[in-house]
């Protein structure tokens, strides 16, 4: 037998006689007359006559040009599966899984087709339902990573798309016989809408009228504005000075007259545009030198005499300029210092500024700009979970085409709403849609084209923080509580960086998910600017959550990020006391009065001193002295990294206690007045009779209580003993403080 020495072939029929050149029978072939023998037709192929040199492919099967005759005939692949899209501003990531059938080949690749489409039937204003979308190829401006064609991986990133635009992407599975198949090819497609994005950089800057001290600059709109350009920012500095010392000018037009420049000095200019999505990148540097004469030498205002004088003057002065270059460099130290103090403004590149939807002439425009319209058919409402200001709040599921199904919360606008109610309701979505932070509730989109009007947000399994804490009283470690506080502070830092003032920060407006991640929510209070150009804020119906609000916001409606910091201090207290009501059952008027007189909430039971100190810092009367949210985040991070700093609690503190209630003061009598009232305020009134029977009838009598005393009068629960003891010690320290104040030092 020689079979083992022959080249390996598909299904060689070794029983066929091999002596002499015999023609192959039907179903067999011999590619070359020099081949050793006949071979059986490979799968999906056949030969219909004797002596075939190749086998033809069955119907629907093909052979690529480079396929050997011994290879089975194959088919194009079926469509890729499970295409999922992920939109990030003007980029889209696509992922899919391999087709069910590769067609019997191993050279499977994928091609991406990108089409830019008009508005869809469900979201297009004025487009009849069922009307076809008009689509066109995306063109060369779009980029694909790793590539658009012949992709081996099952994912691709597509960047440089236009903002707020519908795109349809098709993923085609392709193999070596795809081009031969006459039938319809299989692809999978997904349609997405890109989000807002900052404008692309300004590119063409020109200097028009240059004089000794001024220049007129003009530029073109960025190639991709990605929205309405609200303003341009021009940054400029002397070239021989450090870039850190620069000046800024803002303008709404595409030109700027820059004044106050030094003669014969080279300046560097950068321009960037801002839309509702924030600032784009700065342009590349644009340099020019100021003139030596007062009249312009370039542009419309130039005349020939002045031009000649200018040029000569410029040459002479340029020589002088070079000669004194070294000296001027030395002097520039002074001028830099001056600039640092007088003019320098530090930019925060890339920081987005929140846009108040009420500044839009048509608030619906803000909704269109910041919130994605969702087709109602994508939403399944499952159950009512609460009642919001405008209607029911439900939980349910959202399944967008090409996306995984997710749990959502659905806020509905109840029937019979007025125009104003609709506007106010949707303003929350226009606000929320501008934020993108792990500690801010995420907006999925809105339903405005049919009723009920809905706002769809991510679902937070554990609901509001205040109720969640009350339900889980005492169940968390201090580190877990600090983690909660850190998340809220981080969300608030993001909001304050965006110049957004919340004005209603409270534990009831924080939502908690199943991982204990807290997210700031409730952006519903209408932020109506008063007509006063000083821009003091007012609240809807003048309602202010007194217990959570800073004094200056209550008295003269000065709502700022610093007043949000005050509210944050109250949230800290709510968290550390597991959802206790701030200032218990005191009336709003008493709270305002007590705060005005310098009293502050005492540390909750078991609250680390460092955290109560941070609360007190947040409650500084002078708002400038309160910490910024960035400092609060840093501080909490430090405490988390160093848990021993959280060990010391109120009981051991010798820090002056500025706690709210002062037992010997008239306020104390007015608010608590008796041991019974005090016990009620700390939720321990069940022991009123125990105290009375044992003769503890005045605050002075209880402040020296010990654990043994409590056991003796029948308070056996260790947790209750702790609570009463901590509160009694708080009272004692207030009394001592009052005595200290009365004793002249
Ligand atoms: O305390 P809760 O369970 O949490 O009751 C209120 C109710 O709806 C009315 O506001 C709950 N709620 C609001 N938004 C969400 C959300 N995104 N996820 C889960 N529950 C929510 C809130």
XYZ file of C-alpha atoms and ligand atoms in Angstrom:
767
model
C 0.000 0.000 0.000
C 1.227 3.490 -0.912
C -1.695 5.333 0.498
C 0.268 6.515 3.499
C 2.871 8.156 1.225
C 0.331 10.178 -0.782
C -0.519 13.808 -0.008
C -3.485 14.107 2.332
C -6.707 14.721 0.368
C -10.367 14.950 1.257
C -11.918 11.481 1.563
C -9.552 9.772 -0.824
C -11.070 6.585 -2.091
C -8.217 4.132 -1.726
C -10.184 1.251 -3.242
C -10.068 2.798 -6.749
C -7.585 0.987 -9.083
C -4.482 3.104 -9.519
C -2.727 1.482 -12.399
C -2.851 3.471 -15.636
C -4.701 6.720 -16.431
C -8.310 5.746 -15.798
C -11.069 8.364 -16.081
C -12.894 8.970 -12.790
C -16.463 7.800 -12.383
C -19.393 10.086 -11.523
C -19.053 11.592 -8.062
C -15.251 11.525 -8.325
C -12.696 13.856 -9.859
C -9.006 14.039 -10.684
C -7.711 17.628 -10.811
C -4.503 16.838 -12.765
C -3.726 13.914 -14.988
C -0.519 13.524 -12.997
C -2.543 13.022 -9.798
C -2.314 9.593 -8.405
C -5.912 8.635 -8.522
C -9.486 9.846 -8.351
C -10.853 11.614 -5.316
C -14.411 11.647 -4.098
C -16.164 15.024 -4.600
C -15.829 16.972 -1.310
C -19.007 17.762 0.664
C -21.598 19.993 -1.029
C -20.219 19.303 -4.497
C -20.850 16.801 -7.271
C -19.693 15.668 -10.714
C -22.227 14.610 -13.323
C -19.981 13.003 -15.885
C -17.133 10.542 -15.853
C -13.601 11.889 -16.087
C -14.354 15.164 -14.212
C -11.352 17.300 -13.294
C -13.345 19.127 -10.603
C -16.637 18.935 -8.808
C -19.293 21.630 -9.129
C -20.814 23.105 -5.963
C -24.354 22.224 -4.903
C -26.922 24.995 -5.297
C -26.396 27.674 -2.636
C -22.781 26.575 -2.034
C -19.704 28.250 -3.445
C -15.978 27.955 -3.846
C -13.644 30.929 -3.492
C -11.062 31.445 -6.213
C -8.261 30.360 -3.966
C -10.082 27.350 -2.511
C -8.448 24.033 -3.578
C -10.660 21.581 -5.492
C -10.379 19.254 -2.511
C -12.113 21.711 -0.176
C -15.835 21.377 0.528
C -18.063 24.006 -1.056
C -19.137 26.633 1.444
C -21.743 29.335 2.041
C -21.762 32.971 3.156
C -22.174 33.300 6.931
C -25.492 34.052 8.579
C -26.024 37.443 10.241
C -24.052 38.404 13.348
C -26.109 38.248 16.533
C -26.862 40.272 19.694
C -25.652 43.634 18.460
C -25.358 46.019 21.394
C -24.598 49.721 21.169
C -23.228 52.068 23.757
C -23.338 55.793 23.019
C -20.837 58.092 24.654
C -21.370 61.678 23.535
C -20.443 61.525 19.848
C -18.844 58.079 19.953
C -20.556 54.727 19.704
C -19.196 51.353 20.763
C -20.728 48.340 19.067
C -20.424 44.753 20.207
C -21.948 41.634 18.746
C -21.564 37.883 18.767
C -20.552 35.591 15.904
C -23.178 34.327 13.446
C -24.829 30.976 14.105
C -23.306 29.679 10.853
C -19.877 30.608 9.580
C -20.839 28.970 6.248
C -18.302 26.199 6.810
C -15.309 28.507 6.446
C -12.694 29.907 8.779
C -12.137 33.265 7.049
C -15.016 35.087 8.722
C -14.659 38.880 9.059
C -17.070 41.784 9.628
C -17.750 45.035 7.794
C -19.385 48.068 9.384
C -21.795 50.248 7.431
C -22.644 53.639 8.906
C -25.648 55.688 7.791
C -26.707 59.082 9.073
C -30.480 59.191 9.211
C -33.167 61.794 9.519
C -35.419 61.816 12.574
C -37.330 58.607 13.216
C -41.076 58.378 12.842
C -41.638 58.263 16.575
C -39.555 61.247 17.478
C -39.750 63.502 14.490
C -41.861 66.563 14.897
C -44.106 66.784 11.890
C -43.084 63.429 10.407
C -46.017 61.149 9.671
C -45.950 57.856 11.543
C -44.513 55.159 9.349
C -42.741 57.647 7.097
C -39.402 56.219 5.973
C -36.220 57.657 7.394
C -33.900 59.211 4.887
C -30.369 57.972 5.407
C -27.070 58.783 3.781
C -23.574 57.339 4.147
C -21.613 58.735 7.065
C -18.652 59.789 4.913
C -14.965 60.062 5.675
C -15.175 62.283 8.743
C -16.170 59.301 10.892
C -13.430 57.100 12.369
C -13.479 53.418 13.175
C -11.257 51.597 15.612
C -9.647 49.140 14.933
C -11.067 49.478 11.370
C -14.274 49.609 9.370
C -13.751 46.645 7.032
C -12.414 43.105 7.422
C -12.702 43.251 11.208
C -11.680 40.050 12.970
C -12.897 41.143 16.398
C -16.562 41.407 17.350
C -16.396 44.999 18.502
C -15.725 48.392 16.992
C -15.572 51.992 18.239
C -16.906 54.688 15.999
C -15.866 58.255 16.809
C -16.258 61.776 15.440
C -19.974 61.412 14.799
C -22.204 64.465 14.855
C -23.991 65.332 18.106
C -27.761 64.852 18.476
C -27.951 62.789 15.289
C -29.576 59.472 14.439
C -27.247 56.845 13.042
C -27.931 53.359 11.795
C -25.053 50.911 11.944
C -25.090 47.609 10.099
C -22.665 44.820 10.878
C -22.159 42.472 7.974
C -20.586 39.061 8.426
C -18.449 38.275 5.398
C -16.357 35.308 4.245
C -14.492 34.211 1.102
C -17.695 33.317 -0.788
C -19.873 36.276 0.287
C -19.416 38.049 -3.028
C -20.612 34.997 -4.955
C -23.918 34.611 -3.210
C -26.706 36.061 -5.324
C -29.201 35.970 -2.420
C -29.786 38.740 0.148
C -26.835 39.023 2.496
C -27.412 38.935 6.210
C -26.548 41.820 8.452
C -27.640 43.012 11.858
C -28.337 46.677 12.477
C -28.939 49.126 15.297
C -30.088 52.737 15.360
C -28.720 55.143 17.940
C -28.927 58.831 18.692
C -25.711 60.524 19.684
C -25.640 62.822 22.698
C -24.457 66.285 23.228
C -20.751 66.943 22.801
C -18.491 69.899 23.162
C -17.697 71.800 19.949
C -14.608 70.935 17.931
C -11.701 73.424 18.159
C -11.836 76.768 16.387
C -9.402 76.538 13.487
C -8.963 79.644 11.355
C -8.055 82.752 13.338
C -7.127 85.992 11.585
C -5.847 89.296 12.929
C -7.475 92.278 11.279
C -6.609 95.728 12.625
C -3.363 95.654 14.545
C -2.278 98.778 16.406
C 0.160 99.495 19.235
C -2.235 98.437 21.921
C -5.019 96.532 20.198
C -5.928 93.920 17.657
C -9.168 92.765 16.066
C -9.395 89.015 15.793
C -11.897 87.062 13.718
C -12.392 83.325 13.284
C -14.698 80.777 11.720
C -17.254 78.673 13.548
C -15.740 75.269 14.541
C -16.134 72.582 11.939
C -18.345 70.574 14.295
C -20.189 72.980 16.609
C -22.326 70.086 17.993
C -25.012 72.521 19.112
C -25.733 76.208 19.356
C -22.579 78.152 20.198
C -23.319 80.247 23.249
C -20.012 82.103 23.394
C -16.350 82.087 22.460
C -13.479 82.486 24.858
C -10.215 84.106 23.791
C -7.157 83.336 25.916
C -4.034 85.387 25.262
C -0.630 86.063 26.733
C 2.729 87.579 25.854
C 4.818 84.981 24.108
C 7.917 85.537 26.198
C 5.931 85.114 29.383
C 4.726 81.957 30.924
C 1.447 80.634 29.517
C 0.128 80.350 33.040
C -0.156 84.138 33.122
C -2.883 84.852 30.659
C -5.943 86.958 30.138
C -9.385 85.884 29.052
C -11.998 87.638 26.988
C -15.462 86.296 26.198
C -17.616 87.221 23.249
C -20.834 85.977 21.663
C -19.666 86.804 18.119
C -16.904 85.354 15.945
C -14.647 88.330 16.524
C -13.053 90.183 19.401
C -11.330 93.537 19.834
C -8.477 92.915 22.220
C -7.210 96.083 23.873
C -4.609 97.020 26.437
C -1.729 95.228 24.705
C 1.898 96.343 24.874
C 3.423 97.749 21.672
C 5.822 95.627 19.646
C 5.123 92.555 21.663
C 4.460 89.099 20.365
C 1.167 87.732 21.663
C -0.207 84.208 21.529
C -3.965 83.716 21.129
C -6.168 80.641 21.550
C -9.922 80.606 20.962
C -12.489 78.029 22.038
C -16.256 77.766 21.696
C -18.852 76.875 24.309
C -22.229 75.205 23.788
C -24.672 73.800 26.282
C -22.360 70.776 26.400
C -19.441 72.849 27.684
C -16.220 74.178 26.225
C -14.496 72.612 23.253
C -10.716 72.409 23.046
C -8.718 75.557 22.449
C -7.494 76.303 18.935
C -3.833 75.860 18.086
C -1.782 78.958 19.093
C -2.090 81.969 16.856
C 0.783 84.479 17.165
C 1.330 88.035 16.024
C 3.217 91.145 17.083
C 1.614 94.442 18.017
C 2.449 97.536 16.046
C 4.563 100.584 16.901
C 2.071 103.210 15.720
C -1.444 103.954 16.843
C -3.157 103.337 13.458
C -3.869 99.906 12.030
C -1.388 98.552 9.504
C -3.420 95.588 8.383
C -7.003 95.628 7.301
C -9.549 98.169 6.184
C -8.374 101.084 8.320
C -4.820 101.225 6.842
C -3.648 103.990 4.534
C -0.423 103.993 2.543
C 1.387 106.824 4.389
C 0.613 105.416 7.750
C 1.566 102.007 6.431
C 5.002 103.222 5.324
C 5.662 105.043 8.598
C 4.456 102.017 10.464
C 6.709 99.628 8.647
C 9.818 101.817 9.125
C 8.862 102.460 12.731
C 8.307 98.792 13.271
C 11.727 97.862 11.891
C 13.523 100.419 14.076
C 11.542 99.493 17.131
C 12.037 95.816 16.443
C 15.805 96.392 16.643
C 15.370 98.243 19.903
C 13.085 95.492 21.055
C 15.698 92.836 20.386
C 18.385 94.955 22.093
C 16.376 95.299 25.264
C 15.074 91.756 25.134
C 17.196 90.505 28.025
C 16.295 93.480 30.211
C 12.645 93.171 29.401
C 12.768 89.510 30.335
C 14.108 90.451 33.720
C 11.383 93.039 34.140
C 8.732 90.637 33.025
C 9.013 89.001 36.408
C 7.391 92.029 37.920
C 4.766 92.360 35.229
C 3.967 88.688 35.583
C 3.500 89.106 39.273
C 1.227 92.027 38.576
C -0.710 90.062 36.067
C -0.947 87.175 38.458
C -2.643 89.333 40.984
C -4.579 91.707 38.757
C -5.649 89.818 35.739
C -4.884 86.151 35.854
C -7.869 83.889 35.754
C -7.338 80.195 35.905
C -9.378 78.175 33.502
C -10.770 74.776 34.147
C -10.502 73.242 30.709
C -13.295 70.845 29.947
C -15.482 71.883 32.903
C -19.062 71.954 31.783
C -21.439 74.556 33.077
C -25.024 73.661 33.857
C -27.609 75.398 31.681
C -30.809 76.446 33.413
C -33.670 75.141 31.228
C -35.746 78.141 32.289
C -33.366 80.415 30.397
C -34.610 78.818 27.152
C -37.316 80.804 25.428
C -38.970 77.490 24.612
C -38.402 75.051 27.512
C -39.330 72.184 25.158
C -36.110 72.994 23.329
C -34.159 72.289 26.535
C -35.945 68.946 26.875
C -35.083 68.068 23.270
C -31.491 69.111 23.820
C -30.812 67.300 27.086
C -33.230 64.366 27.230
C -33.598 61.472 24.846
C -37.129 60.810 23.584
C -38.048 57.197 24.326
C -40.721 55.327 22.433
C -43.458 54.333 24.907
C -43.443 50.803 23.462
C -39.968 50.269 24.975
C -41.320 50.731 28.513
C -43.125 48.175 30.654
C -44.668 49.689 33.799
C -44.771 47.092 36.569
C -45.899 48.682 39.819
C -46.516 51.964 41.588
C -43.783 52.646 44.144
C -44.807 56.069 45.385
C -46.418 59.375 44.758
C -44.320 62.262 43.489
C -45.162 65.935 43.247
C -46.640 65.573 39.750
C -48.065 62.060 39.766
C -47.303 58.415 40.442
C -43.788 57.029 40.526
C -43.579 53.487 39.161
C -40.969 50.830 38.665
C -40.686 48.962 35.400
C -38.426 47.844 32.600
C -36.894 49.597 29.645
C -35.779 47.664 26.563
C -34.252 49.879 23.904
C -33.483 48.315 20.521
C -30.020 46.825 20.576
C -29.656 47.311 24.344
C -30.078 45.038 27.327
C -33.318 45.333 29.265
C -32.855 47.383 32.432
C -34.936 48.198 35.511
C -36.108 51.789 35.598
C -38.098 54.201 37.715
C -40.858 55.979 35.848
C -42.171 59.325 37.035
C -45.507 60.142 35.437
C -47.316 63.431 34.955
C -50.911 63.033 36.089
C -53.759 63.772 33.674
C -55.259 67.243 33.566
C -51.926 69.035 33.952
C -51.486 72.670 33.014
C -48.795 73.883 30.599
C -46.812 75.182 33.533
C -46.990 71.843 35.351
C -45.798 70.047 32.215
C -42.913 72.507 31.903
C -41.952 72.214 35.565
C -42.230 68.426 35.446
C -40.020 68.108 32.369
C -37.548 70.690 33.664
C -36.276 67.987 36.013
C -35.363 65.873 32.981
C -33.661 68.828 31.257
C -31.585 69.334 34.391
C -30.826 65.676 35.079
C -29.952 65.042 31.427
C -26.998 67.413 31.723
C -25.338 65.348 34.415
C -23.195 62.280 34.071
C -21.752 61.116 37.377
C -21.912 57.861 39.379
C -23.449 59.706 42.348
C -26.111 61.569 40.399
C -29.277 59.759 39.352
C -29.039 58.931 35.649
C -31.727 60.009 33.214
C -32.604 57.363 30.640
C -34.977 59.608 28.727
C -38.472 61.060 28.491
C -41.759 60.178 26.850
C -43.403 63.374 25.624
C -45.029 62.300 22.366
C -47.813 60.367 24.051
C -49.592 60.296 27.387
C -48.833 59.936 30.164
C -45.756 62.136 29.881
C -42.957 60.254 31.667
C -39.437 60.711 32.970
C -37.411 57.520 32.969
C -34.425 57.149 35.306
C -32.243 54.333 36.519
C -33.888 52.231 39.225
C -32.544 52.487 42.772
C -33.517 49.323 44.584
C -33.313 50.688 48.135
C -35.359 53.867 47.555
C -34.817 57.080 49.533
C -31.907 57.264 51.949
C -33.888 58.550 54.952
C -36.396 55.684 54.904
C -33.624 53.190 54.113
C -31.601 54.283 57.156
C -34.601 54.188 59.460
C -35.328 50.658 58.280
C -31.746 49.605 58.971
C -31.143 51.406 62.281
C -27.736 50.482 63.716
C -26.895 47.923 61.020
C -23.945 49.602 59.318
C -20.349 50.081 60.314
C -19.032 53.614 60.615
C -16.922 53.009 57.507
C -20.059 52.071 55.564
C -21.778 55.247 56.739
C -18.747 57.324 55.769
C -18.797 55.576 52.365
C -22.388 56.737 51.943
C -21.395 60.288 52.898
C -18.427 60.201 50.543
C -20.653 59.248 47.598
C -23.091 62.060 48.292
C -20.224 64.568 48.665
C -18.718 63.400 45.391
C -22.039 63.892 43.571
C -22.376 67.340 45.133
C -18.816 68.247 44.139
C -19.721 67.389 40.548
C -22.851 69.560 40.732
C -21.002 72.505 42.270
C -18.227 72.191 39.651
C -20.979 72.548 37.074
C -22.246 75.649 38.942
C -25.461 73.875 39.783
C -27.025 74.711 43.152
C -29.358 71.966 44.372
C -31.213 73.917 47.118
C -33.044 70.863 48.447
C -30.280 68.506 49.521
C -31.692 66.178 52.183
C -31.557 62.426 52.859
C -35.079 62.097 51.416
C -33.693 63.307 48.091
C -30.856 60.803 47.960
C -31.589 57.400 46.441
C -29.774 54.178 47.323
C -29.184 51.228 44.999
C -28.603 47.582 45.826
C -24.848 48.168 46.198
C -25.407 50.899 48.774
C -24.341 53.508 46.211
C -26.063 56.811 46.955
C -27.103 59.152 44.199
C -28.327 62.712 44.455
C -31.777 63.103 42.944
C -34.760 65.426 42.894
C -33.857 68.248 40.627
C -37.484 69.210 40.561
C -37.657 72.559 42.335
C -38.081 75.136 39.605
C -35.053 77.326 39.404
C -36.804 80.584 38.427
C -34.480 83.539 38.336
C -36.025 86.616 39.817
C -36.094 89.634 37.599
C -33.469 91.202 39.831
C -30.227 91.136 37.835
C -28.354 90.391 41.067
C -29.663 86.894 40.395
C -30.842 85.973 43.862
C -32.879 82.804 43.639
C -36.377 82.245 44.818
C -38.162 78.934 45.327
C -41.507 77.768 44.030
C -44.238 79.033 46.312
C -41.552 80.423 48.619
C -41.277 77.007 50.272
C -37.903 76.426 51.854
C -36.950 73.230 53.727
C -35.988 75.198 56.852
C -34.178 72.453 58.771
C -31.870 71.743 55.846
C -31.328 75.310 54.670
C -28.496 77.723 55.436
C -29.456 80.904 57.321
C -28.543 83.252 54.465
C -30.734 81.239 52.089
C -33.648 81.460 54.513
C -33.270 85.149 55.254
C -32.283 86.608 51.937
C -32.524 83.672 49.562
C -28.827 83.488 48.903
C -28.645 79.968 47.512
C -25.102 78.951 46.567
C -22.935 75.849 46.639
C -21.984 77.043 50.143
C -25.647 76.834 51.195
C -25.694 73.331 49.680
C -22.700 72.571 51.953
C -24.816 73.574 54.976
C -27.548 71.162 53.801
C -24.870 68.521 53.296
C -23.910 68.918 56.985
C -27.540 68.189 57.894
C -27.490 65.121 55.623
C -24.350 63.963 57.466
C -26.266 64.260 60.709
C -29.241 62.373 59.241
C -26.955 59.583 58.067
C -25.026 59.258 61.334
C -28.294 59.204 63.313
C -29.906 56.614 60.979
C -32.583 58.937 59.671
C -33.459 60.903 62.806
C -35.402 64.102 62.046
C -33.034 67.094 62.349
C -33.980 69.221 65.361
C -36.524 66.546 66.269
C -39.939 68.080 66.892
C -38.818 71.678 67.304
C -40.877 74.140 65.299
C -39.338 75.797 62.255
C -39.366 79.129 64.053
C -37.461 77.652 67.010
C -34.922 76.120 64.642
C -34.300 79.455 62.928
C -33.965 81.195 66.309
C -31.639 78.576 67.778
C -29.369 78.634 64.712
C -29.268 82.425 64.809
C -28.187 82.221 68.467
C -25.294 79.961 67.549
C -26.652 76.561 68.550
C -25.982 73.543 66.378
C -27.101 69.918 66.319
C -25.201 67.694 68.791
C -23.290 64.621 67.623
C -25.581 61.665 66.981
C -25.030 58.597 69.098
C -21.682 56.909 68.371
C -20.772 59.594 65.855
C -16.985 60.004 65.495
C -15.767 63.382 66.682
C -14.092 64.038 63.344
C -17.419 63.691 61.537
C -19.288 65.940 63.939
C -16.513 68.490 63.578
C -17.006 68.349 59.796
C -20.746 68.921 60.309
C -19.985 71.954 62.480
C -17.666 73.251 59.745
C -20.511 72.924 57.231
C -22.708 74.925 59.607
C -20.369 77.915 59.881
C -22.431 81.084 59.924
C -20.068 82.749 57.420
C -20.584 80.850 54.227
C -17.055 81.591 52.994
C -15.712 79.685 55.989
C -17.571 76.484 55.151
C -15.525 73.803 53.392
C -15.947 73.280 49.649
C -17.339 69.943 48.451
C -13.911 69.054 47.050
C -12.427 69.514 50.539
C -15.210 67.435 52.077
C -14.520 64.593 49.625
C -10.786 64.758 50.438
C -11.475 64.802 54.150
C -13.788 61.781 53.969
C -11.264 59.936 51.810
C -8.651 60.565 54.469
C -10.941 59.230 57.195
C -11.717 56.114 55.140
C -8.001 55.492 54.559
C -7.317 55.913 58.253
C -10.205 54.203 60.105
C -8.607 54.751 63.517
C -9.443 58.440 63.071
C -13.095 57.414 63.307
C -12.735 55.658 66.655
C -13.090 58.642 68.976
C -16.774 59.365 69.570
C -18.604 62.161 71.418
C -18.429 60.512 74.839
C -14.673 61.016 75.140
C -14.441 64.396 73.504
C -13.172 67.456 75.305
C -13.887 69.622 72.250
C -16.198 72.533 73.115
C -19.668 71.293 72.348
C -21.869 73.817 70.585
C -24.836 71.486 70.716
C -28.256 72.838 70.075
C -30.109 72.354 73.277
C -28.963 74.153 76.371
C -30.593 72.759 79.530
C -30.455 75.838 81.741
C -31.441 78.311 79.072
C -34.927 79.641 78.435
C -34.731 77.919 75.025
C -34.275 74.618 76.786
C -37.321 75.220 78.990
C -39.294 76.325 75.989
C -38.415 73.391 73.812
C -37.834 70.579 76.252
C -38.672 72.065 79.597
C -38.706 68.816 81.490
C -37.064 65.435 81.660
C -40.228 64.052 80.063
C -39.796 66.330 77.050
C -36.121 65.487 76.825
C -36.901 61.763 76.800
C -39.529 62.336 74.114
C -37.024 64.279 72.004
C -34.587 61.378 72.043
C -37.322 58.812 71.471
C -36.944 57.320 74.944
C -40.207 58.473 76.507
C -41.047 54.887 77.425
C -38.741 55.403 80.458
C -40.529 58.531 81.698
C -42.083 56.753 84.697
C -38.758 55.102 85.590
C -37.106 58.534 85.787
C -39.986 60.113 87.739
C -40.181 57.250 90.204
C -36.425 57.462 90.840
C -36.602 61.228 91.436
C -34.816 62.384 88.267
C -37.108 65.318 87.555
C -34.749 68.080 86.381
C -32.204 68.196 83.572
C -29.505 68.956 86.147
C -30.335 65.691 87.883
C -29.956 63.529 84.793
C -26.691 64.903 83.422
C -24.636 62.911 85.930
C -26.408 59.610 85.295
C -24.225 56.538 85.076
C -24.809 53.175 83.470
C -25.318 51.650 86.909
C -27.917 54.306 87.759
C -29.835 53.370 84.653
C -29.704 49.667 85.359
C -30.921 50.445 88.869
C -33.973 52.373 87.662
C -34.919 49.610 85.248
C -33.323 50.545 81.889
C -31.732 47.275 80.894
C -31.209 47.645 77.098
C -27.547 48.479 76.449
C -28.462 50.422 73.289
C -30.975 52.541 75.190
C -28.540 53.111 78.036
C -26.012 54.316 75.452
C -28.461 56.636 73.778
C -29.594 58.217 77.054
C -26.047 58.470 78.371
C -24.737 60.150 75.208
C -27.540 62.665 75.231
C -27.119 63.334 78.961
C -23.377 63.887 78.469
C -24.203 66.288 75.638
C -26.385 68.264 78.002
C -23.666 68.288 80.643
C -21.134 69.659 78.242
C -23.558 72.397 77.171
C -24.056 73.361 80.779
C -20.294 73.505 81.351
C -19.917 75.607 78.265
C -22.474 78.086 79.498
C -20.675 78.238 82.846
C -17.360 78.738 81.019
C -18.851 81.603 79.085
C -20.096 83.240 82.256
C -16.801 83.027 84.046
C -14.497 85.843 82.960
C -11.144 84.491 81.849
O -38.564 56.026 49.488
P -38.995 55.468 48.205
O -39.143 54.029 48.036
O -38.068 56.070 47.026
O -40.336 56.252 47.741
C -40.076 57.313 46.890
C -41.091 57.308 45.768
O -40.457 56.821 44.623
C -41.661 58.695 45.455
O -40.624 59.559 45.089
C -39.195 56.314 44.959
N -38.269 56.609 43.856
C -38.124 57.771 43.200
N -37.169 57.638 42.251
C -36.736 56.363 42.315
C -35.745 55.622 41.602
N -35.028 56.182 40.631
N -35.556 54.341 41.934
C -36.285 53.782 42.931
N -37.213 54.425 43.633
C -37.435 55.703 43.335
C -38.756 56.994 46.220
